[in-house]
Coordinates of C-alpha atoms and ligand atoms in Angstrom, one line a residue:
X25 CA -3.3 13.2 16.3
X26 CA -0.3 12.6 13.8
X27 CA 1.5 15.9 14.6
X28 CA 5.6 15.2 15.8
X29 CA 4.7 11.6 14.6
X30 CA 7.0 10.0 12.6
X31 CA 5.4 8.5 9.9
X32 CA 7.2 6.0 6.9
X33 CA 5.4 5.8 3.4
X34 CA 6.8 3.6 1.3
X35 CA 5.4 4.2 -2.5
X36 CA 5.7 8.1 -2.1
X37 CA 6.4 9.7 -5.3
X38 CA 3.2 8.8 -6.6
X39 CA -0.3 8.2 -6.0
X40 CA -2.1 6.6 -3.1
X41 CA 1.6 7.1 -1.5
X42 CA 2.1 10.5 -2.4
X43 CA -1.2 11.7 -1.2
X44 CA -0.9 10.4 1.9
X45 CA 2.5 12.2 2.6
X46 CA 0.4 15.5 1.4
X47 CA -2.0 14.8 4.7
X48 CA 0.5 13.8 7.2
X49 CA 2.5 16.8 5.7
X50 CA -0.5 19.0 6.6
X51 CA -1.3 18.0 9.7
X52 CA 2.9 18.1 11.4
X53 CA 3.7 14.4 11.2
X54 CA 7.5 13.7 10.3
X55 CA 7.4 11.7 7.3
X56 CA 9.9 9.6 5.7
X57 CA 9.2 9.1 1.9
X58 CA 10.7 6.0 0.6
X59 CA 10.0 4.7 -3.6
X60 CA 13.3 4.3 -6.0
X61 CA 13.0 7.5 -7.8
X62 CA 14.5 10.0 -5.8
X63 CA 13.3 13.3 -7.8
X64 CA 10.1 12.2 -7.5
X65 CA 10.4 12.0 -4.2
X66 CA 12.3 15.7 -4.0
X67 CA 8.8 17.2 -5.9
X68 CA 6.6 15.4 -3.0
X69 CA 8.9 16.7 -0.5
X70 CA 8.7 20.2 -2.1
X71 CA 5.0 20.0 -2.4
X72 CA 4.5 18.7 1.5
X73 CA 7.0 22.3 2.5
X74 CA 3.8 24.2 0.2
X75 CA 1.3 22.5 2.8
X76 CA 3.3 23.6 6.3
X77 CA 6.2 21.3 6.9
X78 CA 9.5 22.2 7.3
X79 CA 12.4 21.2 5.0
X80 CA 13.6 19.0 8.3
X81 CA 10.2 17.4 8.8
X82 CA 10.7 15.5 6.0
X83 CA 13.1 12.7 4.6
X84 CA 14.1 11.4 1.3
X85 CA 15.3 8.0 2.1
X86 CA 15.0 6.0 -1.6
X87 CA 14.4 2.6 -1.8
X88 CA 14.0 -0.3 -3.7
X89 CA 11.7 -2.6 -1.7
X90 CA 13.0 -6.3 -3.4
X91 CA 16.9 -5.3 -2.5
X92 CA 16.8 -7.1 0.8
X93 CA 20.2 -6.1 1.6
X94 CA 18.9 -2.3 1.9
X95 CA 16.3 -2.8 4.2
X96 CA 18.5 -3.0 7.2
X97 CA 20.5 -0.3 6.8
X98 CA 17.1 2.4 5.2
X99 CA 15.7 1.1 8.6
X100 CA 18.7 2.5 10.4
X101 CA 18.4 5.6 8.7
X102 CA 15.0 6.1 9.0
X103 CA 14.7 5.6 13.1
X104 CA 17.7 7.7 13.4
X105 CA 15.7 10.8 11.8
X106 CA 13.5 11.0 15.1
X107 CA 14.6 8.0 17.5
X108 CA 11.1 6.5 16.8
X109 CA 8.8 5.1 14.2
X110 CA 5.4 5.4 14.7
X111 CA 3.8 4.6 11.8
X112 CA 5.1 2.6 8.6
X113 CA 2.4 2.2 5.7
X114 CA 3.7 -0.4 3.5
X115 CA 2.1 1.0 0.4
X116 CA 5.0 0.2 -2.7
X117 CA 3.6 -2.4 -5.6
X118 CA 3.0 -2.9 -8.8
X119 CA -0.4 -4.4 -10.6
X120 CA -0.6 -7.1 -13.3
X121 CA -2.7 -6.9 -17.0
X122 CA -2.0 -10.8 -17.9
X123 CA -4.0 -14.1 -18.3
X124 CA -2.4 -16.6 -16.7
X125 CA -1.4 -18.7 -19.4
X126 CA 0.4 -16.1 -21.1
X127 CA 2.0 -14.8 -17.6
X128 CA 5.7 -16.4 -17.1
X129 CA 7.2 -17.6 -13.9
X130 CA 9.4 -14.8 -13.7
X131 CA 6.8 -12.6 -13.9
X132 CA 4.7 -13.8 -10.8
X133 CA 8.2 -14.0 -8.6
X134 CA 8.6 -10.2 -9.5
X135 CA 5.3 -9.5 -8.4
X136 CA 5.1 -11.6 -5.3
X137 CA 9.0 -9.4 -4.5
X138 CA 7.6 -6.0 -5.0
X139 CA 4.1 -6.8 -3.5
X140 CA 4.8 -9.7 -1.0
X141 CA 8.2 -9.9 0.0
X142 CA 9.3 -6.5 0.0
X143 CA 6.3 -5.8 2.5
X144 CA 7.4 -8.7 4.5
X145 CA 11.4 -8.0 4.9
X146 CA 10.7 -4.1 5.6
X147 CA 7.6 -5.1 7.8
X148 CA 10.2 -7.3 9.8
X149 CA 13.3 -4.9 10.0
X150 CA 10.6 -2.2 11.9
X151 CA 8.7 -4.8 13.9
X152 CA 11.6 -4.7 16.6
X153 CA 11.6 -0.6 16.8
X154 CA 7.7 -1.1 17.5
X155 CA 7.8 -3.8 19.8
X156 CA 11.1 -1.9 22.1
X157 CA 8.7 1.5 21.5
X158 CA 5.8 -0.5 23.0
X159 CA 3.4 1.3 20.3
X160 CA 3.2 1.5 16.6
X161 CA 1.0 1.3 13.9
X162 CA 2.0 -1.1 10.5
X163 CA 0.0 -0.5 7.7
X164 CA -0.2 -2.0 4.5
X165 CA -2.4 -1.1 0.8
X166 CA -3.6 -4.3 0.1
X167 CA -6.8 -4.0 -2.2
X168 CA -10.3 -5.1 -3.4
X169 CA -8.2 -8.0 -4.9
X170 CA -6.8 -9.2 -1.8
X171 CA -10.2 -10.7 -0.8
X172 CA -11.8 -11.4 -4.3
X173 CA -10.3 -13.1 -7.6
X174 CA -10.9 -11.2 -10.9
X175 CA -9.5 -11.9 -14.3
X176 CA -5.9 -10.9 -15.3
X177 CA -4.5 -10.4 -12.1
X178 CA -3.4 -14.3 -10.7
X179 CA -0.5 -13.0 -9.6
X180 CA -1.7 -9.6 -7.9
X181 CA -4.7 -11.3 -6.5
X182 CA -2.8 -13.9 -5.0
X183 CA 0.2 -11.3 -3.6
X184 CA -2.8 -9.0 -2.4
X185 CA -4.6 -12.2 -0.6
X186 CA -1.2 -12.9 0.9
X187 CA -0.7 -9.5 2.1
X188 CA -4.3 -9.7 3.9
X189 CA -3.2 -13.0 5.5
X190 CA 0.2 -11.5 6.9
X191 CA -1.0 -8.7 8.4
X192 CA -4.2 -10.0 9.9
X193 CA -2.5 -13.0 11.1
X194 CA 0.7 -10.2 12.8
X195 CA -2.0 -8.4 14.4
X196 CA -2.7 -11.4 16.2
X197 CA 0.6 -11.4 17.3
X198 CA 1.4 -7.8 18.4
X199 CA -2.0 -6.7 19.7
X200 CA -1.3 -7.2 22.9
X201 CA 2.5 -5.2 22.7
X202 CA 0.7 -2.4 22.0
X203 CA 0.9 -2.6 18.2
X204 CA -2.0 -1.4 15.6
X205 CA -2.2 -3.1 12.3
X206 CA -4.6 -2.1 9.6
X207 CA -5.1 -3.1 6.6
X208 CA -6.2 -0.9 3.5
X209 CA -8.1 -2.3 0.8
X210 CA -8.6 0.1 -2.1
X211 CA -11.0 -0.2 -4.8
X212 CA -10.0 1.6 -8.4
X213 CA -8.5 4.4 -7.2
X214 CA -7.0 7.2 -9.9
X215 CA -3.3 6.6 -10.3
X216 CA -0.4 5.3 -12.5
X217 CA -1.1 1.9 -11.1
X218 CA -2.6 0.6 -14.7
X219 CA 0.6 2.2 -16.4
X220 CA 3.1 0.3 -14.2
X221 CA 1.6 -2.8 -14.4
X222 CA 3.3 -5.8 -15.6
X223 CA 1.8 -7.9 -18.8
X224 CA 2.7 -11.1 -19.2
X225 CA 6.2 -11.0 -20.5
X226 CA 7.2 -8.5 -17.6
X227 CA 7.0 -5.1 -19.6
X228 CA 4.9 -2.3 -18.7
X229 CA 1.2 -2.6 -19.9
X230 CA 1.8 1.2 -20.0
X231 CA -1.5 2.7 -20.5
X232 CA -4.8 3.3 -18.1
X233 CA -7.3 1.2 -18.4
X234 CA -11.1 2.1 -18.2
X235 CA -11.7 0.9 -14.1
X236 CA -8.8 2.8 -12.9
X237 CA -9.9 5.9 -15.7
X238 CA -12.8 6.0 -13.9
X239 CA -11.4 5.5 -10.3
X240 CA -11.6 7.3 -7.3
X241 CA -10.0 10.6 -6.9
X242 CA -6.7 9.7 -5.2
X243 CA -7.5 12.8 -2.8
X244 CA -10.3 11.4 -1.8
X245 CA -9.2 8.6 -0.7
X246 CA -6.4 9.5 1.2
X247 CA -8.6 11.4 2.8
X248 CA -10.7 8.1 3.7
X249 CA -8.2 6.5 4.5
X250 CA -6.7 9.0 7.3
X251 CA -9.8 8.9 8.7
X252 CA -9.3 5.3 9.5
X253 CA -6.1 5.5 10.4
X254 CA -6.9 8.3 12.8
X255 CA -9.3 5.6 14.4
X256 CA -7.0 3.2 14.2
X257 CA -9.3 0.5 12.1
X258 CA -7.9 -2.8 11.7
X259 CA -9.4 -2.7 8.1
X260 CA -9.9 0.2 5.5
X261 CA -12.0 0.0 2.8
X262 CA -11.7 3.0 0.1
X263 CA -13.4 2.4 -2.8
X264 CA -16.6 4.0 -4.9
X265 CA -17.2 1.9 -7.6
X266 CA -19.0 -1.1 -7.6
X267 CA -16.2 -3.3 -6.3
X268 CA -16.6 -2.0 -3.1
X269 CA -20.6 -3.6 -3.1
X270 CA -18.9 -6.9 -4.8
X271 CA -16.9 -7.1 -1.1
X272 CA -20.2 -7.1 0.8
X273 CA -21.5 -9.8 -1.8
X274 CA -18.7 -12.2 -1.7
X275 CA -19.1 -12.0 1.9
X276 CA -22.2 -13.2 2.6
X277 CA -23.2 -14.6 -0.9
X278 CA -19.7 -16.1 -2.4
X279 CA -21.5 -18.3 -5.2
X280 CA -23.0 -15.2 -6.3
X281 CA -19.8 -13.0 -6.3
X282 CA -18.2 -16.2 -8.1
X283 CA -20.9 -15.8 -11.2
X284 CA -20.7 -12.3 -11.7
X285 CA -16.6 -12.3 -11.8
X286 CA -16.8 -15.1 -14.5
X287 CA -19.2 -13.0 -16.9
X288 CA -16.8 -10.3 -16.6
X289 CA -14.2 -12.0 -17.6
Ligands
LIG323 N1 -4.8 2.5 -7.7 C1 -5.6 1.5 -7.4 O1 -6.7 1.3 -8.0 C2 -5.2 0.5 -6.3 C3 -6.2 -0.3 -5.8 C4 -5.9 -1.2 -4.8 C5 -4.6 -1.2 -4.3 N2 -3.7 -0.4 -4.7 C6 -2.3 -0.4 -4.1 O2 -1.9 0.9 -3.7 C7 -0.5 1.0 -3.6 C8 -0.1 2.2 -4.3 O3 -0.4 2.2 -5.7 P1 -0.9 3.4 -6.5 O4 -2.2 3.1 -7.0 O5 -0.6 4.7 -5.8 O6 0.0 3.3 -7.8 P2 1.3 4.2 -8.3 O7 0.9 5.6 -8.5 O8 1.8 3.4 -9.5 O9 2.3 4.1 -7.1 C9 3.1 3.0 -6.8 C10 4.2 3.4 -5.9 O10 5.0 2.2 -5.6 C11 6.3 2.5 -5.8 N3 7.1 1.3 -6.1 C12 6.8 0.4 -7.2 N4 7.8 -0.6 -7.1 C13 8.6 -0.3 -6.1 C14 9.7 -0.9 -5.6 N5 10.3 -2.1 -6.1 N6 10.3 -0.4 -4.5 C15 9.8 0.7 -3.9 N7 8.8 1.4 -4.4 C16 8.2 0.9 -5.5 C17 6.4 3.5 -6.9 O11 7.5 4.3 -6.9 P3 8.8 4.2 -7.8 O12 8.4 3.8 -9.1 O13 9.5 5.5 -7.7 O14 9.7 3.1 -7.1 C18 5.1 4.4 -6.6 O15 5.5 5.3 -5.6 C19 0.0 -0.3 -4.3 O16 0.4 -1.3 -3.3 C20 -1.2 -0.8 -5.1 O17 -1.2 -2.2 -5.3 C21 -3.9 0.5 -5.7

């Protein structure tokens, strides 16, 4: 269903991101790869011409998701590669590996640019391409942590709950112009996510940690999550730890999914 669509990842030199662009790639979508660095996006675009598409099927457009004054003018670029967008996953961020008492103010503002804002001001520049196109599908990678609170992530947590509360609440508004929205909430997943995080101070926590060691396969969930895409769910859950069951408790037993986040710690 996704071939001659064009298709904007945001995030794509690595990861969840990059695996996606691998299974649009495969199946003839025109894909626009947007992250900031640029050879790692020329490798993914080298590696999606290994799985069938064209050099011209796919475009490098780099970008840094908090420079607000790039937005408009990526945007341009990237509807002018086909005439239409079809499909933009918002899937850029960074994680967090800091207690909240040692995390600084600047800290949570970089996290809530990359994570929140970012999303928001790219999410809004397309938004009028979608609406004049009368279809489109905006996607976002939220996560396990945008619907439950765990220790050392206040600040992605909160970003995360944010994200899951903008894009539910847009769907309501752009349902009825023919507009999907979905949103994607990964469980540990095996990527650099860990390694990018930010500590406390802002630096890098720069090493995996044991969840996302022991995450899903990142080809497997890309896999999941096309599947939902394909279907057009409003909400994607990829996941295959226990995480995903703590999503079904804090559901219908919150008290209990309360407790068992506190012994962890
Ligand atoms: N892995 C997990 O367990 C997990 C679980 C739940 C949700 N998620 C979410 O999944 C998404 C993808 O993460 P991942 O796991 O694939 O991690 P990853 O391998 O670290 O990929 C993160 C991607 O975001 C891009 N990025 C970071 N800051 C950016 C910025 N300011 N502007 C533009 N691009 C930026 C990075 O590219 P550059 O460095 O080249 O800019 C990279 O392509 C994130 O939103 C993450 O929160 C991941």
């Amino acid at each position: 269903m996704f071939k001659g669509q064009t298709i904007w990842v945001t995030g794509a030199s690595s990861g969840i991101g990059e695996a996606l662009a691998y299974e649009f790639a495969s199946l003839g979508a025109k894909l626009i790869l947007s992250a900031r660095r640029e050879a790692e996006l020329e490798r993914v675009k080298a590696a999606c011409e290994t799985m069938g598409a064209m050099a011209d099927d796919v475009l490098i457009l780099p970008l840094d998701v908090t420079d607000e004054g790039a937005i408009a003018s990526v945007t341009k670029a990237a509807h002018g590669f086909t005439g239409r967008i079809d499909m933009l996953i918002n899937n850029a961020g960074i994680s967090q590996r800091s207690l909240c008492i040692d995390t600084d103010m600047a800290t949570y503002r970089r996290l809530f640019e990359v994570d929140v804002f970012g999303q928001i001001a790219l999410t809004k520049e397309v938004l009028p391409i979608m609406l004049e196109q009368k279809s489109g599908h905006m996607v976002v990678t939220a996560s396990v942590a945008g619907k439950i609170g765990v220790s050392q992530r206040t600040g992605y947590c909160a970003a995360k709950h944010a994200m899951m509360g903008f894009f539910d609440a847009l769907r309501a508004e752009v349902s009825k112009s023919g507009l999907h929205v979905t949103t994607i909430t990964p469980g540990f997943i095996r990527t650099n996510i860990a390694t990018h995080a930010l500590k406390g101070d802002g630096s890098e926590f720069g090493k995996v940690d044991k969840n996302i060691a022991g995450g899903m396969d990142v080809k497997k969930c890309a896999k999941v999550i096309m599947k939902g895409l394909s279907k057009r769910q409003k909400e994607i859950p990829v996941g295959e730890g226990s995480e995903m069951k703590a999503l079904w408790v804090k559901r219908f037993f919150p008290n209990t999914l309360f407790k068992m986040v506190e012994k962890m710690g």
